[in-house]
mmCIF file of C-alpha atoms in Angstrom:
data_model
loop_
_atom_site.group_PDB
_atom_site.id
_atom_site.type_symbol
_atom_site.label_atom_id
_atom_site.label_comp_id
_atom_site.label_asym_id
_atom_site.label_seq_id
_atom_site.Cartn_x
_atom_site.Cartn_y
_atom_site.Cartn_z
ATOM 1 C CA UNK A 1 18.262 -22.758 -3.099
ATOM 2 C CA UNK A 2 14.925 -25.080 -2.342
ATOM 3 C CA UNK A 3 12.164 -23.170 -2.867
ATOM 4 C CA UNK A 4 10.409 -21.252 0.631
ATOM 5 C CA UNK A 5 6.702 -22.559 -0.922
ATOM 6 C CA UNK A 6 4.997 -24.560 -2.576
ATOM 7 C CA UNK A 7 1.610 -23.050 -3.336
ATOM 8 C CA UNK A 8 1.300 -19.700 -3.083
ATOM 9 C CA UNK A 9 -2.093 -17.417 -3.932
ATOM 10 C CA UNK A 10 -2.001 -13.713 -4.574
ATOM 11 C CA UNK A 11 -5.201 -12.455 -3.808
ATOM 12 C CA UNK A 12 -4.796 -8.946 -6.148
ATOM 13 C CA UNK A 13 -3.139 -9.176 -8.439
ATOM 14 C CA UNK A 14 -1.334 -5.623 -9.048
ATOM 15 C CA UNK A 15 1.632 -3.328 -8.561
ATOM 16 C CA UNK A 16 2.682 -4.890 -5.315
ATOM 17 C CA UNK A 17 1.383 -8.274 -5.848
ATOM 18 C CA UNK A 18 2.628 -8.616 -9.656
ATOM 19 C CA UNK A 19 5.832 -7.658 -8.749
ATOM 20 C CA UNK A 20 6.650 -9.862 -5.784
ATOM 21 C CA UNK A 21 5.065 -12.690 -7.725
ATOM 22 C CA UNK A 22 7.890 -12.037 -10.573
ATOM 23 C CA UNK A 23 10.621 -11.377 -8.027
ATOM 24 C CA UNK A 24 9.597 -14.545 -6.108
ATOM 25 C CA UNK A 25 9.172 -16.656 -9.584
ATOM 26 C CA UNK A 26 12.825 -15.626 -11.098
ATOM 27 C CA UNK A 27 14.209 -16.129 -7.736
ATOM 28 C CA UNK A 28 12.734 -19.812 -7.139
ATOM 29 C CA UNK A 29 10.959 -18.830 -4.137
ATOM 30 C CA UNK A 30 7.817 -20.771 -5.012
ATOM 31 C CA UNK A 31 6.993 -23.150 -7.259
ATOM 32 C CA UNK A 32 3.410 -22.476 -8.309
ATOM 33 C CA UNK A 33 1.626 -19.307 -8.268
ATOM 34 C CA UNK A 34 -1.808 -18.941 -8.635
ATOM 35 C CA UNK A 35 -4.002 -15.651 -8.946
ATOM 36 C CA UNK A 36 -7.299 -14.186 -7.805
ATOM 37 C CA UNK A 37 -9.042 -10.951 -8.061
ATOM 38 C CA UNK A 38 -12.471 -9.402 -9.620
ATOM 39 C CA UNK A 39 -11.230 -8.909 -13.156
ATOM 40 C CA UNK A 40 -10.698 -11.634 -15.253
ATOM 41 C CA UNK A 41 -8.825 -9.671 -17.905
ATOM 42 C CA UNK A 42 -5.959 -8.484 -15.562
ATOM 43 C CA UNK A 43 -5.417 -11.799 -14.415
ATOM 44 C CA UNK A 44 -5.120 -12.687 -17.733
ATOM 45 C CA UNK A 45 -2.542 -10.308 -18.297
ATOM 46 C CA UNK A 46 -0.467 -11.695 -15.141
ATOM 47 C CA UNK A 47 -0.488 -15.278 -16.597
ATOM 48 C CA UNK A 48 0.307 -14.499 -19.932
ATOM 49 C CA UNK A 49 3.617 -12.195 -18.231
ATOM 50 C CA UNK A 50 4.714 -14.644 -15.935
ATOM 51 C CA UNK A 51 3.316 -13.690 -12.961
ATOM 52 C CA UNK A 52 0.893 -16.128 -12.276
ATOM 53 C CA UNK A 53 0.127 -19.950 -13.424
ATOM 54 C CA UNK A 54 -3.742 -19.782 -12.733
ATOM 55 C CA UNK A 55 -6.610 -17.705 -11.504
ATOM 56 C CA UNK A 56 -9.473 -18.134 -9.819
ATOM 57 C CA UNK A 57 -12.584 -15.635 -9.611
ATOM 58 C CA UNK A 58 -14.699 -17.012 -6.643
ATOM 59 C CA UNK A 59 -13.450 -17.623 -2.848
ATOM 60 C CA UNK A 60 -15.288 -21.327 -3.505
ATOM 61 C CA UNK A 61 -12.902 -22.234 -5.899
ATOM 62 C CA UNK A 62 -9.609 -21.509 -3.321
ATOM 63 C CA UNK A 63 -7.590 -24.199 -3.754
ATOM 64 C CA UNK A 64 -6.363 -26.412 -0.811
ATOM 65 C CA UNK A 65 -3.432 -26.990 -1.046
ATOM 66 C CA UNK A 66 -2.236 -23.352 -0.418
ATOM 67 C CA UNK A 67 1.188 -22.383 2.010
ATOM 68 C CA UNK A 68 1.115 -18.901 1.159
ATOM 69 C CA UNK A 69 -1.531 -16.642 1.111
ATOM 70 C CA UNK A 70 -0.627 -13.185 0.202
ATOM 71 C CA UNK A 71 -3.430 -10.742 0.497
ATOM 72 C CA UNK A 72 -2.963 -7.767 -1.768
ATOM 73 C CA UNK A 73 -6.566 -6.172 -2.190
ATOM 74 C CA UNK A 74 -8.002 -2.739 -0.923
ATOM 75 C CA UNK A 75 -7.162 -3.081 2.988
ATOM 76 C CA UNK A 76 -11.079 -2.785 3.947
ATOM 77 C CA UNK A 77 -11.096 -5.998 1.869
ATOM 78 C CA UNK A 78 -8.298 -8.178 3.412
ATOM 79 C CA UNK A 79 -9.851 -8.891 6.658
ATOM 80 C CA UNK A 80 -13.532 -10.163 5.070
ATOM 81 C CA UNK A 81 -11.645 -11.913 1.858
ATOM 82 C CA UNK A 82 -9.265 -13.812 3.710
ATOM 83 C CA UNK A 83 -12.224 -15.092 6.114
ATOM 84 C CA UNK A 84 -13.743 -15.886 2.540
ATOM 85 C CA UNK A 85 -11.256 -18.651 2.289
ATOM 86 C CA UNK A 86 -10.318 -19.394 5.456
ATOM 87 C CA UNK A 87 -12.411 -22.943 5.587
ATOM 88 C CA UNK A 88 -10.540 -24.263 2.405
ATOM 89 C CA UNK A 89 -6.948 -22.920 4.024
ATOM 90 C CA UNK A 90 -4.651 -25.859 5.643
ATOM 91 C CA UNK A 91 -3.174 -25.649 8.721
ATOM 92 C CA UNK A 92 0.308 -24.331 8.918
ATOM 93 C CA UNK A 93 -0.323 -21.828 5.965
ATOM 94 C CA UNK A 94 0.795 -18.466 6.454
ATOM 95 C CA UNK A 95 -0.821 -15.378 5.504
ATOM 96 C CA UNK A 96 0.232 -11.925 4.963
ATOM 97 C CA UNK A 97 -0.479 -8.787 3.171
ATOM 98 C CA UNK A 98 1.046 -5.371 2.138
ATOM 99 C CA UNK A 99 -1.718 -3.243 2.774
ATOM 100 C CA UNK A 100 -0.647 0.621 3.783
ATOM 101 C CA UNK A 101 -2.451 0.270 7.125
ATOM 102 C CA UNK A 102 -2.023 -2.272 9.809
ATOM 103 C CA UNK A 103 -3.575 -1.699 13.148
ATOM 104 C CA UNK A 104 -6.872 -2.559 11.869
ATOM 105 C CA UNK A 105 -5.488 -5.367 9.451
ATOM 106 C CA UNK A 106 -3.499 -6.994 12.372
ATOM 107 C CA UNK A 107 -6.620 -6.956 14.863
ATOM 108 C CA UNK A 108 -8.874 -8.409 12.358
ATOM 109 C CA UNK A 109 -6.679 -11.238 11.423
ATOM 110 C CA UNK A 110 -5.232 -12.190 14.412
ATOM 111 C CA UNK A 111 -8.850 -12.660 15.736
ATOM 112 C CA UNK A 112 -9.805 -14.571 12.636
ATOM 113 C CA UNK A 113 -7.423 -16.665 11.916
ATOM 114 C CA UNK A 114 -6.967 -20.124 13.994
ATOM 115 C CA UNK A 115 -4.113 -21.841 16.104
ATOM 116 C CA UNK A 116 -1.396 -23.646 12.830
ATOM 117 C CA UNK A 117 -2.414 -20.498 10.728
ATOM 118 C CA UNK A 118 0.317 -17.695 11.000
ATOM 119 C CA UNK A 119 -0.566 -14.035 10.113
ATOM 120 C CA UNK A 120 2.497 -11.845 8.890
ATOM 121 C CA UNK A 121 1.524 -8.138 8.552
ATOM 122 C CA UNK A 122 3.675 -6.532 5.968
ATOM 123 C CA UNK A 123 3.913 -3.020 4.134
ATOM 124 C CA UNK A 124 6.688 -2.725 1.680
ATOM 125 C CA UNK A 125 6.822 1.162 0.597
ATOM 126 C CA UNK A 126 6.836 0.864 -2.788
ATOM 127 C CA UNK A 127 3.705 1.546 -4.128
ATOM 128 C CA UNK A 128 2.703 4.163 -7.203
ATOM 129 C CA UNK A 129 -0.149 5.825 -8.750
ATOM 130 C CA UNK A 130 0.000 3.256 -11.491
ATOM 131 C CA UNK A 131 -2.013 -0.232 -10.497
ATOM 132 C CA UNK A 132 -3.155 -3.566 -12.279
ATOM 133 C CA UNK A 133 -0.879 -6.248 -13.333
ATOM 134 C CA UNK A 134 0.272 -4.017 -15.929
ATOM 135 C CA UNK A 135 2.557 -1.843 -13.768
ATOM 136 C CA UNK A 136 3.920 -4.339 -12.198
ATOM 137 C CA UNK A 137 7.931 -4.887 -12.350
ATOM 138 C CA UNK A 138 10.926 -7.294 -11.491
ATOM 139 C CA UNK A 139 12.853 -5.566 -8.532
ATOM 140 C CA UNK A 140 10.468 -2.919 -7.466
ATOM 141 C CA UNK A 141 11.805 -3.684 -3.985
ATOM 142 C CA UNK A 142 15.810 -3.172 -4.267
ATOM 143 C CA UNK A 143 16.211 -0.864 -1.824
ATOM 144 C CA UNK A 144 12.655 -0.543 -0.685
ATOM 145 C CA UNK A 145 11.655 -0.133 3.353
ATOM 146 C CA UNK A 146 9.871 -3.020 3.971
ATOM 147 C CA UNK A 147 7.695 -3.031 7.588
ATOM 148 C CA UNK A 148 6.768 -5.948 8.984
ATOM 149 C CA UNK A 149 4.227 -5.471 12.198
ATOM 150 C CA UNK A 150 4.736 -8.706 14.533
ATOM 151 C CA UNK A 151 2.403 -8.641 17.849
ATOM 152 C CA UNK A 152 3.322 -11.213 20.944
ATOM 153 C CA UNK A 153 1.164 -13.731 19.226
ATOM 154 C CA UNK A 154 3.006 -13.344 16.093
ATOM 155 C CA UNK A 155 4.735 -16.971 15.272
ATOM 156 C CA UNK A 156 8.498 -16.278 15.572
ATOM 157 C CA UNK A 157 8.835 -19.056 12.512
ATOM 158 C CA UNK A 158 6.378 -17.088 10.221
ATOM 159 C CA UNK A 159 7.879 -13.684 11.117
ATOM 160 C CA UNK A 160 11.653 -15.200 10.312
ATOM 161 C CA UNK A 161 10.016 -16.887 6.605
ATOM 162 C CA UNK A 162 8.431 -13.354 6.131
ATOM 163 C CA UNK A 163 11.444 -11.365 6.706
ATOM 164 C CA UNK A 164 13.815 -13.713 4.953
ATOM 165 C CA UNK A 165 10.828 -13.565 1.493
ATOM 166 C CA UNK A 166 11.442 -9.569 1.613
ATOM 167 C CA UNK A 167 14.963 -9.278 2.146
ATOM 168 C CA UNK A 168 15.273 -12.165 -0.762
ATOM 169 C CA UNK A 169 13.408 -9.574 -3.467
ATOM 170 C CA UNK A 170 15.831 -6.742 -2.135
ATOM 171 C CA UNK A 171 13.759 -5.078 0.467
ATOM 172 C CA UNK A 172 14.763 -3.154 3.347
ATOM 173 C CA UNK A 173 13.288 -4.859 6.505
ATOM 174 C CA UNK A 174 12.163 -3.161 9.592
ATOM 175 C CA UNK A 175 9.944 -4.065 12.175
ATOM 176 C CA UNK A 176 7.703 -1.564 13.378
ATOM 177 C CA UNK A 177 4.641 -1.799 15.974
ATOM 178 C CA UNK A 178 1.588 -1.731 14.009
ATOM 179 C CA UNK A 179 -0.160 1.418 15.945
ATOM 180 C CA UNK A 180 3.359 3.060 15.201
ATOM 181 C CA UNK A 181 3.512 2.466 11.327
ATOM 182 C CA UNK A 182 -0.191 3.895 11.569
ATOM 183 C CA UNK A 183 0.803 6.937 12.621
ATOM 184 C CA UNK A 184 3.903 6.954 10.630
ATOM 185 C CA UNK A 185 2.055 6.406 7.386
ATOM 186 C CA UNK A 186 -0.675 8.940 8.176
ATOM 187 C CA UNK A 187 1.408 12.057 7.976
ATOM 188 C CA UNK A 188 4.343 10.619 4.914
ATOM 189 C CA UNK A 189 2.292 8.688 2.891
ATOM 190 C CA UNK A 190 -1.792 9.236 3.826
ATOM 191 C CA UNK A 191 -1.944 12.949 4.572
ATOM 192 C CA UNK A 192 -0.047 13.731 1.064
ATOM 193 C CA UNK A 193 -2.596 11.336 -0.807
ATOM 194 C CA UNK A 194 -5.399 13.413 0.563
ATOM 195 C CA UNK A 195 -3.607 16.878 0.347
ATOM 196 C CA UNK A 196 -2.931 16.120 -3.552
ATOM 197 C CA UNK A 197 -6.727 14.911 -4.009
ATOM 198 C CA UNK A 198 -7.627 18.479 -2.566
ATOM 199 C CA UNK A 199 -5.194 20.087 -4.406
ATOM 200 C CA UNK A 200 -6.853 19.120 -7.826
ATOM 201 C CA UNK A 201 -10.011 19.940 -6.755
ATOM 202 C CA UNK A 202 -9.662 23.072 -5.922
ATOM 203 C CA UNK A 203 -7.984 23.748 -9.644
ATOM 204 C CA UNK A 204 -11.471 22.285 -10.517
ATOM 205 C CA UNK A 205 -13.620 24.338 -8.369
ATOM 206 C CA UNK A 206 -11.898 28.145 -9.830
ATOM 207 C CA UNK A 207 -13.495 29.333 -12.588
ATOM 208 C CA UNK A 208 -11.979 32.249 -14.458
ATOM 209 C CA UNK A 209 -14.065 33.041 -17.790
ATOM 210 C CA UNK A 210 -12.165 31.580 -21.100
ATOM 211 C CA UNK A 211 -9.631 29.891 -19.284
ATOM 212 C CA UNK A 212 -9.015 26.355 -18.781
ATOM 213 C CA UNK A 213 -6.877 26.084 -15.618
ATOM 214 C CA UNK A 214 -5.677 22.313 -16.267
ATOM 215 C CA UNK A 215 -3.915 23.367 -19.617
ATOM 216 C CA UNK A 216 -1.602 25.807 -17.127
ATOM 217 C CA UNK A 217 -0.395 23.290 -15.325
ATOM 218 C CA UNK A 218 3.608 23.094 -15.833
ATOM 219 C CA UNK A 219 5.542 20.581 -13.324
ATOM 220 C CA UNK A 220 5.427 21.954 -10.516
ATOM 221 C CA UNK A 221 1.562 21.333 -10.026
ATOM 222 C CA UNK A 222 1.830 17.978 -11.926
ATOM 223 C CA UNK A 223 4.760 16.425 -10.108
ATOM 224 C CA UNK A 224 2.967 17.549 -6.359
ATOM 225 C CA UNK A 225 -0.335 16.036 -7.757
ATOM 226 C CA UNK A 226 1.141 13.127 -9.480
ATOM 227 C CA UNK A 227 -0.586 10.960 -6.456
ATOM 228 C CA UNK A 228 -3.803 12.188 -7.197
ATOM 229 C CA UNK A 229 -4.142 9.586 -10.061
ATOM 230 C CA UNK A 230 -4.696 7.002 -7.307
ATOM 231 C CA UNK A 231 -7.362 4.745 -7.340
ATOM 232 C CA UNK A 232 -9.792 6.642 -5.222
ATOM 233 C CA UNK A 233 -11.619 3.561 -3.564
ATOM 234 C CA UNK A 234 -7.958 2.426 -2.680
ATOM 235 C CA UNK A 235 -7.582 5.750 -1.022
ATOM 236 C CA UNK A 236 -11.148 5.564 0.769
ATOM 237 C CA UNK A 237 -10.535 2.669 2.335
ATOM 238 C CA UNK A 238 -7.029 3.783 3.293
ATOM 239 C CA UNK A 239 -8.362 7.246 5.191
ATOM 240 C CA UNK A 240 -11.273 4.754 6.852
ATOM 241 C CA UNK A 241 -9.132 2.361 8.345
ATOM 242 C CA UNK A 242 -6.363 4.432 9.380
ATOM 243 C CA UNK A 243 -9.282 7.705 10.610
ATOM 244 C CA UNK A 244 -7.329 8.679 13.848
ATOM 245 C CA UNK A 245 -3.767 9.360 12.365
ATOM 246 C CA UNK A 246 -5.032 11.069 8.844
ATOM 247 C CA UNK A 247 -7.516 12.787 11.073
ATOM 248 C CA UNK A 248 -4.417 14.506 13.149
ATOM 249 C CA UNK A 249 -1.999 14.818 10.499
ATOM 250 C CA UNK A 250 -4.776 16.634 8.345
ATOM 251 C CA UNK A 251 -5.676 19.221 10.881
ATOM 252 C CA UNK A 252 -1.886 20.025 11.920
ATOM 253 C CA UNK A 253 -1.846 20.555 7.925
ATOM 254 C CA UNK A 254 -4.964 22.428 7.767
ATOM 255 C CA UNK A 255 -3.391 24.316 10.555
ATOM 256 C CA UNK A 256 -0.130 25.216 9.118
ATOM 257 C CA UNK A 257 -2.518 26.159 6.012
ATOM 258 C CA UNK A 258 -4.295 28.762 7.934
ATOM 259 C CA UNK A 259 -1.595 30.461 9.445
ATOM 260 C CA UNK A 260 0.016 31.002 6.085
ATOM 261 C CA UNK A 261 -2.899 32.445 4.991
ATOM 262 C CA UNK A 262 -3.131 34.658 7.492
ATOM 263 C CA UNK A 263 0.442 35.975 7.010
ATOM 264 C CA UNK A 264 0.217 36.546 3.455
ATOM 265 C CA UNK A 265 -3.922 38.504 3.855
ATOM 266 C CA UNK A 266 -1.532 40.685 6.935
ATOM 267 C CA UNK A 267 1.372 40.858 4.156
ATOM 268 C CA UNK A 268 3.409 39.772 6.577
ATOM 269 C CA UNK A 269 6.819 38.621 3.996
ATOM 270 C CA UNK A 270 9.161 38.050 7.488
ATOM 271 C CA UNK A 271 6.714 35.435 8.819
ATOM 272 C CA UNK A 272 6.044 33.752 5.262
ATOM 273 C CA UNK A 273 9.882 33.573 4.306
ATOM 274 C CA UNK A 274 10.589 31.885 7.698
ATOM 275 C CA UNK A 275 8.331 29.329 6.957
ATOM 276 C CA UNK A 276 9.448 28.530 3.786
ATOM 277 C CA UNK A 277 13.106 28.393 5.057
ATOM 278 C CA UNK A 278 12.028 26.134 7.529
ATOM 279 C CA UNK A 279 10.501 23.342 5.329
ATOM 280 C CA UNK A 280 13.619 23.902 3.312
ATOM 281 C CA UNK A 281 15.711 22.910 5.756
ATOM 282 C CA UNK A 282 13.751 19.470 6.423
ATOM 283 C CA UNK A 283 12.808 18.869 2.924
ATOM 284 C CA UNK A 284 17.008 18.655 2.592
ATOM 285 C CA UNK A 285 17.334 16.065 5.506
ATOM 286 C CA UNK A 286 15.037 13.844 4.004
ATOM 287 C CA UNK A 287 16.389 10.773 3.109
#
């Protein structure tokens, strides 16, 4: 099959972005990759694995050429970067990203970007604690949900290209509303992130004299906290953009917190027991 592009930039080089770009190479989706990010040593790594054939370290040095522009950076970033090299992009190039919030993302682009330059928003859920070219992996996105957040002024030929790239790596595609997959994210993906982050604080913050707490901790606490190893600017700019949604989810949470503790300070076992057979129940009808 022809190849979908023929000049495609990565802007981030990591997880996500490493792995399309070696999904996309083996699969003849492109024909020349090139890299960019802030640190020249992990885009050294991607060329010397595959992923990339060049890198760049300076918007000025964009190249023209370019018919894919897939933004893969911190989401505060995508909106400012991509106007970065907006004035050496050519018309008819499509951009997209895979950020983990979209309302924002979608707003900002579709407002930046001009008429013969298509904007794609895209979140494949497949992310890790684990980032940098170095955790990056060929089919990461067999079987992965894929959303892709089209508005009316979405162009229908982008959307199809987009939706074809992702199901062509293995992905799952769905199209979502981007306001929806906001609020979506914020309680199955965001409010954990932040939940785990508190979690291993407050093992910080209890002192008990000649003990060190973190040498206790079995699997239980590690595999709950395992997200907690997340790059915390990532995870900044994640709860910033998407403030509403983490904002609710986290005081339902905080809610459901308080209550508990209030049945186990009354010793009330009927009211605890209840509550733990109800998040049974839907932790076994997850999918």
């Amino acid at each position: 099959m022809a190849a979908m592009f023929n000049k495609m930039v990565i802007a981030g080089v990591g997880l996500i972005g490493g792995s399309l770009a070696l999904d996309m190479r083996r699969l003849g989706l492109v024909k020349e990759i090139v890299g960019y990010g802030r640190r020249e040593q992990n885009l050294r790594f991607a060329r010397k694995k595959g992923m990339i054939d060049s890198y760049f370290l300076r918007e000025s040095e964009m190249p023209t050429d370019v018919d894919f522009l897939m933004m893969g950076t911190p989401v505060r970033a995508i909106v400012p970067l991509t106007a970065a090299f907006l004035p050496r992009l050519k018309s008819g190039c499509i951009v997209s990203d895979v950020g983990s919030v979209k309302g924002e993302i979608v707003k900002g682009m579709e407002k930046l970007l001009p008429a013969g330059m298509h904007f794609v928003g895209a979140h494949p859920i497949a992310g890790s604690e684990q980032w940098g070219a170095e955790a990056a992996y060929m089919n990461l996105f067999k079987g992965r949900r894929c959303i892709l957040t089209p508005t009316k002024k979405t162009n229908r030929a982008a959307l199809k290209l987009m939706k074809h790239l992702w199901q062509r790596v293995g992905a799952r595609v769905e199209i979502m509303n981007a306001a929806q997959h906001d609020r979506v994210l914020g309680v199955v993906s965001h409010l954990p992130h932040v939940g785990a982050f508190a979690l291993v604080n407050v093992l910080g913050q209890i002192k008990l004299e000649g003990v060190d707490l973190k040498s206790y901790c079995a699997g239980g606490f590690k595999d709950i906290t395992r997200i907690a190893s997340s790059r915390p600017e990532l995870w900044r700019d994640i709860c910033l953009l998407n403030r509403n949604a983490v904002s609710n989810s986290l005081g339902r949470y905080i809610g459901t917190l308080q209550r508990m503790k209030r049945w186990i300070d009354k010793g009330d076992g009927r009211a605890l027991e209840s509550e733990f057979a109800r998040a049974n129940a839907i932790r076994a009808e997850m999918a």
